[in-house]
């Protein structure tokens, strides 16, 4: 490697670190700032190169602070209207993290992923098929954990899901009704 290549590599690494620190700073401040302020602040750096950094920061923030999930989803909706890869990457990352957490029985990450996916659907970032596939996974073998997750998703995005996929929405509720009638447990 020539000295010019090493210098260019060093500049790229420095630029990447600058993008990462700026994105993390803006995403960490999302609770105090409005979504539009955060949206404008993110464009101070090149997000076309840093879209994966933004997705990672948003996913991390959703798990750390579940109260900021609606703002995260609103920001993702705005960002995906300008940079489409942000929305699709965030949906993929959210579903992947949810599936891993569901298999490992990590309830905090599961609930954060379910809430974020529901809010992404509400803001038009995620398609209803993605939400329905997650609901199908949860209702295949119902237990108390999957019932709570299913109810959380329906609580977050049930109205919008009913508007776009009434029969699938009704099937999920029918499965929950059957579970509660057949089991001796109660949801509290």
PDB file of C-alpha atoms in Angstrom:
ATOM      1  CA  UNK A   1       0.000   0.000   0.000  1.00  0.00           C
ATOM      2  CA  UNK A   2       1.352   3.385  -0.933  1.00  0.00           C
ATOM      3  CA  UNK A   3       1.509   6.316   1.449  1.00  0.00           C
ATOM      4  CA  UNK A   4      -1.275   8.054  -0.508  1.00  0.00           C
ATOM      5  CA  UNK A   5      -3.573   5.034  -0.049  1.00  0.00           C
ATOM      6  CA  UNK A   6      -2.819   4.987   3.681  1.00  0.00           C
ATOM      7  CA  UNK A   7      -3.583   8.710   3.920  1.00  0.00           C
ATOM      8  CA  UNK A   8      -6.903   8.236   2.078  1.00  0.00           C
ATOM      9  CA  UNK A   9      -7.769   5.302   4.323  1.00  0.00           C
ATOM     10  CA  UNK A  10      -7.029   7.414   7.379  1.00  0.00           C
ATOM     11  CA  UNK A  11      -9.243  10.221   6.075  1.00  0.00           C
ATOM     12  CA  UNK A  12     -12.081   7.785   5.373  1.00  0.00           C
ATOM     13  CA  UNK A  13     -11.797   6.315   8.854  1.00  0.00           C
ATOM     14  CA  UNK A  14     -11.774   9.798  10.407  1.00  0.00           C
ATOM     15  CA  UNK A  15     -14.822  10.793   8.332  1.00  0.00           C
ATOM     16  CA  UNK A  16     -16.638   7.590   9.336  1.00  0.00           C
ATOM     17  CA  UNK A  17     -15.925   8.238  13.026  1.00  0.00           C
ATOM     18  CA  UNK A  18     -17.131  11.839  12.662  1.00  0.00           C
ATOM     19  CA  UNK A  19     -20.385  10.641  11.078  1.00  0.00           C
ATOM     20  CA  UNK A  20     -20.841   8.019  13.826  1.00  0.00           C
ATOM     21  CA  UNK A  21     -20.256  10.487  16.669  1.00  0.00           C
ATOM     22  CA  UNK A  22     -22.621  13.061  15.128  1.00  0.00           C
ATOM     23  CA  UNK A  23     -25.375  10.499  14.509  1.00  0.00           C
ATOM     24  CA  UNK A  24     -25.045   9.114  18.048  1.00  0.00           C
ATOM     25  CA  UNK A  25     -25.144  12.632  19.511  1.00  0.00           C
ATOM     26  CA  UNK A  26     -28.303  13.574  17.590  1.00  0.00           C
ATOM     27  CA  UNK A  27     -30.074  10.275  18.315  1.00  0.00           C
ATOM     28  CA  UNK A  28     -29.204  10.476  22.022  1.00  0.00           C
ATOM     29  CA  UNK A  29     -30.749  13.970  22.144  1.00  0.00           C
ATOM     30  CA  UNK A  30     -33.987  12.883  20.442  1.00  0.00           C
ATOM     31  CA  UNK A  31     -35.946  12.989  23.712  1.00  0.00           C
ATOM     32  CA  UNK A  32     -35.139  16.641  24.362  1.00  0.00           C
ATOM     33  CA  UNK A  33     -35.391  17.861  20.771  1.00  0.00           C
ATOM     34  CA  UNK A  34     -38.322  17.786  18.456  1.00  0.00           C
ATOM     35  CA  UNK A  35     -38.263  15.298  15.626  1.00  0.00           C
ATOM     36  CA  UNK A  36     -37.858  18.014  13.002  1.00  0.00           C
ATOM     37  CA  UNK A  37     -34.833  19.474  14.823  1.00  0.00           C
ATOM     38  CA  UNK A  38     -33.221  16.035  14.991  1.00  0.00           C
ATOM     39  CA  UNK A  39     -34.081  15.428  11.345  1.00  0.00           C
ATOM     40  CA  UNK A  40     -32.393  18.654  10.244  1.00  0.00           C
ATOM     41  CA  UNK A  41     -29.388  18.058  12.485  1.00  0.00           C
ATOM     42  CA  UNK A  42     -28.760  14.636  10.969  1.00  0.00           C
ATOM     43  CA  UNK A  43     -28.174  16.157   7.542  1.00  0.00           C
ATOM     44  CA  UNK A  44     -25.058  17.936   8.784  1.00  0.00           C
ATOM     45  CA  UNK A  45     -23.188  14.757   7.810  1.00  0.00           C
ATOM     46  CA  UNK A  46     -23.324  12.455   4.799  1.00  0.00           C
ATOM     47  CA  UNK A  47     -26.043   9.982   5.720  1.00  0.00           C
ATOM     48  CA  UNK A  48     -25.873   8.146   2.421  1.00  0.00           C
ATOM     49  CA  UNK A  49     -22.630   6.621   3.677  1.00  0.00           C
ATOM     50  CA  UNK A  50     -23.749   6.508   7.291  1.00  0.00           C
ATOM     51  CA  UNK A  51     -27.212   4.977   6.906  1.00  0.00           C
ATOM     52  CA  UNK A  52     -26.204   1.799   8.734  1.00  0.00           C
ATOM     53  CA  UNK A  53     -24.785   3.916  11.572  1.00  0.00           C
ATOM     54  CA  UNK A  54     -28.100   5.739  11.850  1.00  0.00           C
ATOM     55  CA  UNK A  55     -30.071   2.479  11.874  1.00  0.00           C
ATOM     56  CA  UNK A  56     -27.845   1.038  14.584  1.00  0.00           C
ATOM     57  CA  UNK A  57     -28.152   4.188  16.707  1.00  0.00           C
ATOM     58  CA  UNK A  58     -31.953   4.246  16.346  1.00  0.00           C
ATOM     59  CA  UNK A  59     -32.247   0.550  17.256  1.00  0.00           C
ATOM     60  CA  UNK A  60     -29.992   1.003  20.260  1.00  0.00           C
ATOM     61  CA  UNK A  61     -31.980   4.037  21.435  1.00  0.00           C
ATOM     62  CA  UNK A  62     -35.273   2.110  21.125  1.00  0.00           C
ATOM     63  CA  UNK A  63     -34.002  -0.639  23.427  1.00  0.00           C
ATOM     64  CA  UNK A  64     -32.460   1.822  25.900  1.00  0.00           C
ATOM     65  CA  UNK A  65     -35.494   4.099  26.176  1.00  0.00           C
ATOM     66  CA  UNK A  66     -38.864   2.719  25.130  1.00  0.00           C
ATOM     67  CA  UNK A  67     -40.562   6.087  25.719  1.00  0.00           C
ATOM     68  CA  UNK A  68     -38.708   7.526  22.723  1.00  0.00           C
ATOM     69  CA  UNK A  69     -39.960   4.875  20.272  1.00  0.00           C
ATOM     70  CA  UNK A  70     -42.737   7.033  18.722  1.00  0.00           C
ATOM     71  CA  UNK A  71     -40.193   9.807  18.085  1.00  0.00           C
ATOM     72  CA  UNK A  72     -37.730   7.292  16.644  1.00  0.00           C
ATOM     73  CA  UNK A  73     -40.395   5.948  14.289  1.00  0.00           C
ATOM     74  CA  UNK A  74     -41.405   9.476  13.245  1.00  0.00           C
ATOM     75  CA  UNK A  75     -37.775  10.315  12.544  1.00  0.00           C
ATOM     76  CA  UNK A  76     -37.386   7.082  10.575  1.00  0.00           C
ATOM     77  CA  UNK A  77     -40.478   7.975   8.550  1.00  0.00           C
ATOM     78  CA  UNK A  78     -39.016  11.367   7.674  1.00  0.00           C
ATOM     79  CA  UNK A  79     -35.594   9.916   6.910  1.00  0.00           C
ATOM     80  CA  UNK A  80     -36.974   7.152   4.683  1.00  0.00           C
ATOM     81  CA  UNK A  81     -38.772   9.763   2.569  1.00  0.00           C
ATOM     82  CA  UNK A  82     -35.353  11.224   1.718  1.00  0.00           C
ATOM     83  CA  UNK A  83     -33.118   8.156   1.976  1.00  0.00           C
ATOM     84  CA  UNK A  84     -35.203   5.024   1.341  1.00  0.00           C
ATOM     85  CA  UNK A  85     -32.512   2.672   2.536  1.00  0.00           C
ATOM     86  CA  UNK A  86     -32.858   3.984   6.110  1.00  0.00           C
ATOM     87  CA  UNK A  87     -36.446   2.782   6.442  1.00  0.00           C
ATOM     88  CA  UNK A  88     -35.881  -0.638   4.926  1.00  0.00           C
ATOM     89  CA  UNK A  89     -32.666  -1.182   6.893  1.00  0.00           C
ATOM     90  CA  UNK A  90     -34.387  -0.175  10.137  1.00  0.00           C
ATOM     91  CA  UNK A  91     -37.284  -2.556   9.517  1.00  0.00           C
ATOM     92  CA  UNK A  92     -34.880  -5.413   8.700  1.00  0.00           C
ATOM     93  CA  UNK A  93     -32.749  -4.660  11.743  1.00  0.00           C
ATOM     94  CA  UNK A  94     -35.780  -4.388  14.031  1.00  0.00           C
ATOM     95  CA  UNK A  95     -37.230  -7.697  12.860  1.00  0.00           C
ATOM     96  CA  UNK A  96     -33.862  -9.430  13.145  1.00  0.00           C
ATOM     97  CA  UNK A  97     -33.254  -8.111  16.665  1.00  0.00           C
ATOM     98  CA  UNK A  98     -36.811  -9.056  17.629  1.00  0.00           C
ATOM     99  CA  UNK A  99     -36.401 -12.628  16.353  1.00  0.00           C
ATOM    100  CA  UNK A 100     -33.086 -13.094  18.138  1.00  0.00           C
ATOM    101  CA  UNK A 101     -34.505 -11.682  21.367  1.00  0.00           C
ATOM    102  CA  UNK A 102     -37.646 -13.819  21.037  1.00  0.00           C
ATOM    103  CA  UNK A 103     -35.600 -16.986  20.637  1.00  0.00           C
ATOM    104  CA  UNK A 104     -33.374 -16.017  23.583  1.00  0.00           C
ATOM    105  CA  UNK A 105     -36.434 -14.999  25.630  1.00  0.00           C
ATOM    106  CA  UNK A 106     -35.065 -11.477  26.175  1.00  0.00           C
ATOM    107  CA  UNK A 107     -38.283  -9.661  27.038  1.00  0.00           C
ATOM    108  CA  UNK A 108     -36.886  -6.108  27.136  1.00  0.00           C
ATOM    109  CA  UNK A 109     -35.550  -6.304  23.586  1.00  0.00           C
ATOM    110  CA  UNK A 110     -38.668  -8.173  22.427  1.00  0.00           C
ATOM    111  CA  UNK A 111     -41.007  -5.485  23.695  1.00  0.00           C
ATOM    112  CA  UNK A 112     -38.834  -2.694  22.308  1.00  0.00           C
ATOM    113  CA  UNK A 113     -38.708  -4.430  18.933  1.00  0.00           C
ATOM    114  CA  UNK A 114     -42.457  -5.059  18.924  1.00  0.00           C
ATOM    115  CA  UNK A 115     -43.187  -1.423  19.805  1.00  0.00           C
ATOM    116  CA  UNK A 116     -40.725  -0.074  17.257  1.00  0.00           C
ATOM    117  CA  UNK A 117     -42.028  -2.344  14.492  1.00  0.00           C
ATOM    118  CA  UNK A 118     -45.605  -1.324  15.327  1.00  0.00           C
ATOM    119  CA  UNK A 119     -44.740   2.358  15.245  1.00  0.00           C
ATOM    120  CA  UNK A 120     -42.789   1.938  12.001  1.00  0.00           C
ATOM    121  CA  UNK A 121     -45.944   0.421  10.529  1.00  0.00           C
ATOM    122  CA  UNK A 122     -48.014   3.330  11.876  1.00  0.00           C
ATOM    123  CA  UNK A 123     -45.676   5.807  10.153  1.00  0.00           C
ATOM    124  CA  UNK A 124     -45.703   3.904   6.866  1.00  0.00           C
ATOM    125  CA  UNK A 125     -42.114   2.698   7.049  1.00  0.00           C
ATOM    126  CA  UNK A 126     -42.936  -1.001   7.551  1.00  0.00           C
ATOM    127  CA  UNK A 127     -45.457  -2.868   5.414  1.00  0.00           C
ATOM    128  CA  UNK A 128     -48.366  -4.658   7.059  1.00  0.00           C
ATOM    129  CA  UNK A 129     -47.066  -7.996   5.783  1.00  0.00           C
ATOM    130  CA  UNK A 130     -44.044  -7.662   8.087  1.00  0.00           C
ATOM    131  CA  UNK A 131     -46.259  -7.012  11.108  1.00  0.00           C
ATOM    132  CA  UNK A 132     -48.562  -9.866  10.134  1.00  0.00           C
ATOM    133  CA  UNK A 133     -45.617 -12.254   9.796  1.00  0.00           C
ATOM    134  CA  UNK A 134     -44.424 -11.342  13.283  1.00  0.00           C
ATOM    135  CA  UNK A 135     -47.951 -11.800  14.612  1.00  0.00           C
ATOM    136  CA  UNK A 136     -48.152 -15.176  12.872  1.00  0.00           C
ATOM    137  CA  UNK A 137     -44.889 -16.223  14.510  1.00  0.00           C
ATOM    138  CA  UNK A 138     -46.204 -15.156  17.907  1.00  0.00           C
ATOM    139  CA  UNK A 139     -49.597 -16.855  17.550  1.00  0.00           C
ATOM    140  CA  UNK A 140     -48.296 -20.168  16.173  1.00  0.00           C
ATOM    141  CA  UNK A 141     -47.652 -21.556  19.648  1.00  0.00           C
ATOM    142  CA  UNK A 142     -49.295 -19.236  22.129  1.00  0.00           C
ATOM    143  CA  UNK A 143     -47.926 -18.959  25.640  1.00  0.00           C
ATOM    144  CA  UNK A 144     -48.113 -16.145  28.161  1.00  0.00           C
ATOM    145  CA  UNK A 145     -45.033 -14.394  26.721  1.00  0.00           C
ATOM    146  CA  UNK A 146     -46.214 -14.493  23.097  1.00  0.00           C
ATOM    147  CA  UNK A 147     -49.730 -13.441  24.125  1.00  0.00           C
ATOM    148  CA  UNK A 148     -48.355 -10.353  25.859  1.00  0.00           C
ATOM    149  CA  UNK A 149     -46.218  -9.497  22.837  1.00  0.00           C
ATOM    150  CA  UNK A 150     -49.175 -10.006  20.499  1.00  0.00           C
ATOM    151  CA  UNK A 151     -51.333  -7.768  22.642  1.00  0.00           C
ATOM    152  CA  UNK A 152     -48.612  -5.117  22.729  1.00  0.00           C
ATOM    153  CA  UNK A 153     -48.372  -5.087  18.929  1.00  0.00           C
ATOM    154  CA  UNK A 154     -52.141  -4.887  18.588  1.00  0.00           C
ATOM    155  CA  UNK A 155     -52.293  -2.132  21.198  1.00  0.00           C
ATOM    156  CA  UNK A 156     -49.700  -0.118  19.285  1.00  0.00           C
ATOM    157  CA  UNK A 157     -50.925  -0.602  15.701  1.00  0.00           C
ATOM    158  CA  UNK A 158     -54.203  -2.532  15.840  1.00  0.00           C
ATOM    159  CA  UNK A 159     -56.342   0.276  14.415  1.00  0.00           C
ATOM    160  CA  UNK A 160     -54.100   0.746  11.384  1.00  0.00           C
ATOM    161  CA  UNK A 161     -53.821  -3.010  10.918  1.00  0.00           C
ATOM    162  CA  UNK A 162     -57.598  -3.332  11.034  1.00  0.00           C
ATOM    163  CA  UNK A 163     -57.903  -0.696   8.316  1.00  0.00           C
ATOM    164  CA  UNK A 164     -55.539  -2.459   5.887  1.00  0.00           C
ATOM    165  CA  UNK A 165     -55.934  -6.174   6.741  1.00  0.00           C
ATOM    166  CA  UNK A 166     -59.248  -6.761   8.505  1.00  0.00           C
ATOM    167  CA  UNK A 167     -59.406 -10.535   8.014  1.00  0.00           C
ATOM    168  CA  UNK A 168     -55.843 -11.095   9.266  1.00  0.00           C
ATOM    169  CA  UNK A 169     -56.502  -8.773  12.200  1.00  0.00           C
ATOM    170  CA  UNK A 170     -59.651 -10.713  13.067  1.00  0.00           C
ATOM    171  CA  UNK A 171     -57.771 -14.034  12.853  1.00  0.00           C
ATOM    172  CA  UNK A 172     -55.246 -12.810  15.405  1.00  0.00           C
ATOM    173  CA  UNK A 173     -58.030 -11.782  17.768  1.00  0.00           C
ATOM    174  CA  UNK A 174     -59.773 -15.103  17.220  1.00  0.00           C
ATOM    175  CA  UNK A 175     -56.569 -16.919  18.151  1.00  0.00           C
ATOM    176  CA  UNK A 176     -56.262 -14.851  21.324  1.00  0.00           C
ATOM    177  CA  UNK A 177     -59.906 -15.482  22.190  1.00  0.00           C
ATOM    178  CA  UNK A 178     -59.449 -19.219  21.745  1.00  0.00           C
ATOM    179  CA  UNK A 179     -56.303 -19.167  23.881  1.00  0.00           C
ATOM    180  CA  UNK A 180     -58.029 -17.372  26.737  1.00  0.00           C
ATOM    181  CA  UNK A 181     -61.121 -19.549  26.589  1.00  0.00           C
ATOM    182  CA  UNK A 182     -59.171 -22.803  26.473  1.00  0.00           C
ATOM    183  CA  UNK A 183     -56.543 -21.951  29.072  1.00  0.00           C
ATOM    184  CA  UNK A 184     -56.946 -21.534  32.770  1.00  0.00           C
ATOM    185  CA  UNK A 185     -54.599 -18.540  32.887  1.00  0.00           C
ATOM    186  CA  UNK A 186     -55.586 -14.928  32.909  1.00  0.00           C
ATOM    187  CA  UNK A 187     -53.753 -11.972  31.430  1.00  0.00           C
ATOM    188  CA  UNK A 188     -52.731  -9.406  34.032  1.00  0.00           C
TER     189      UNK A 188
END
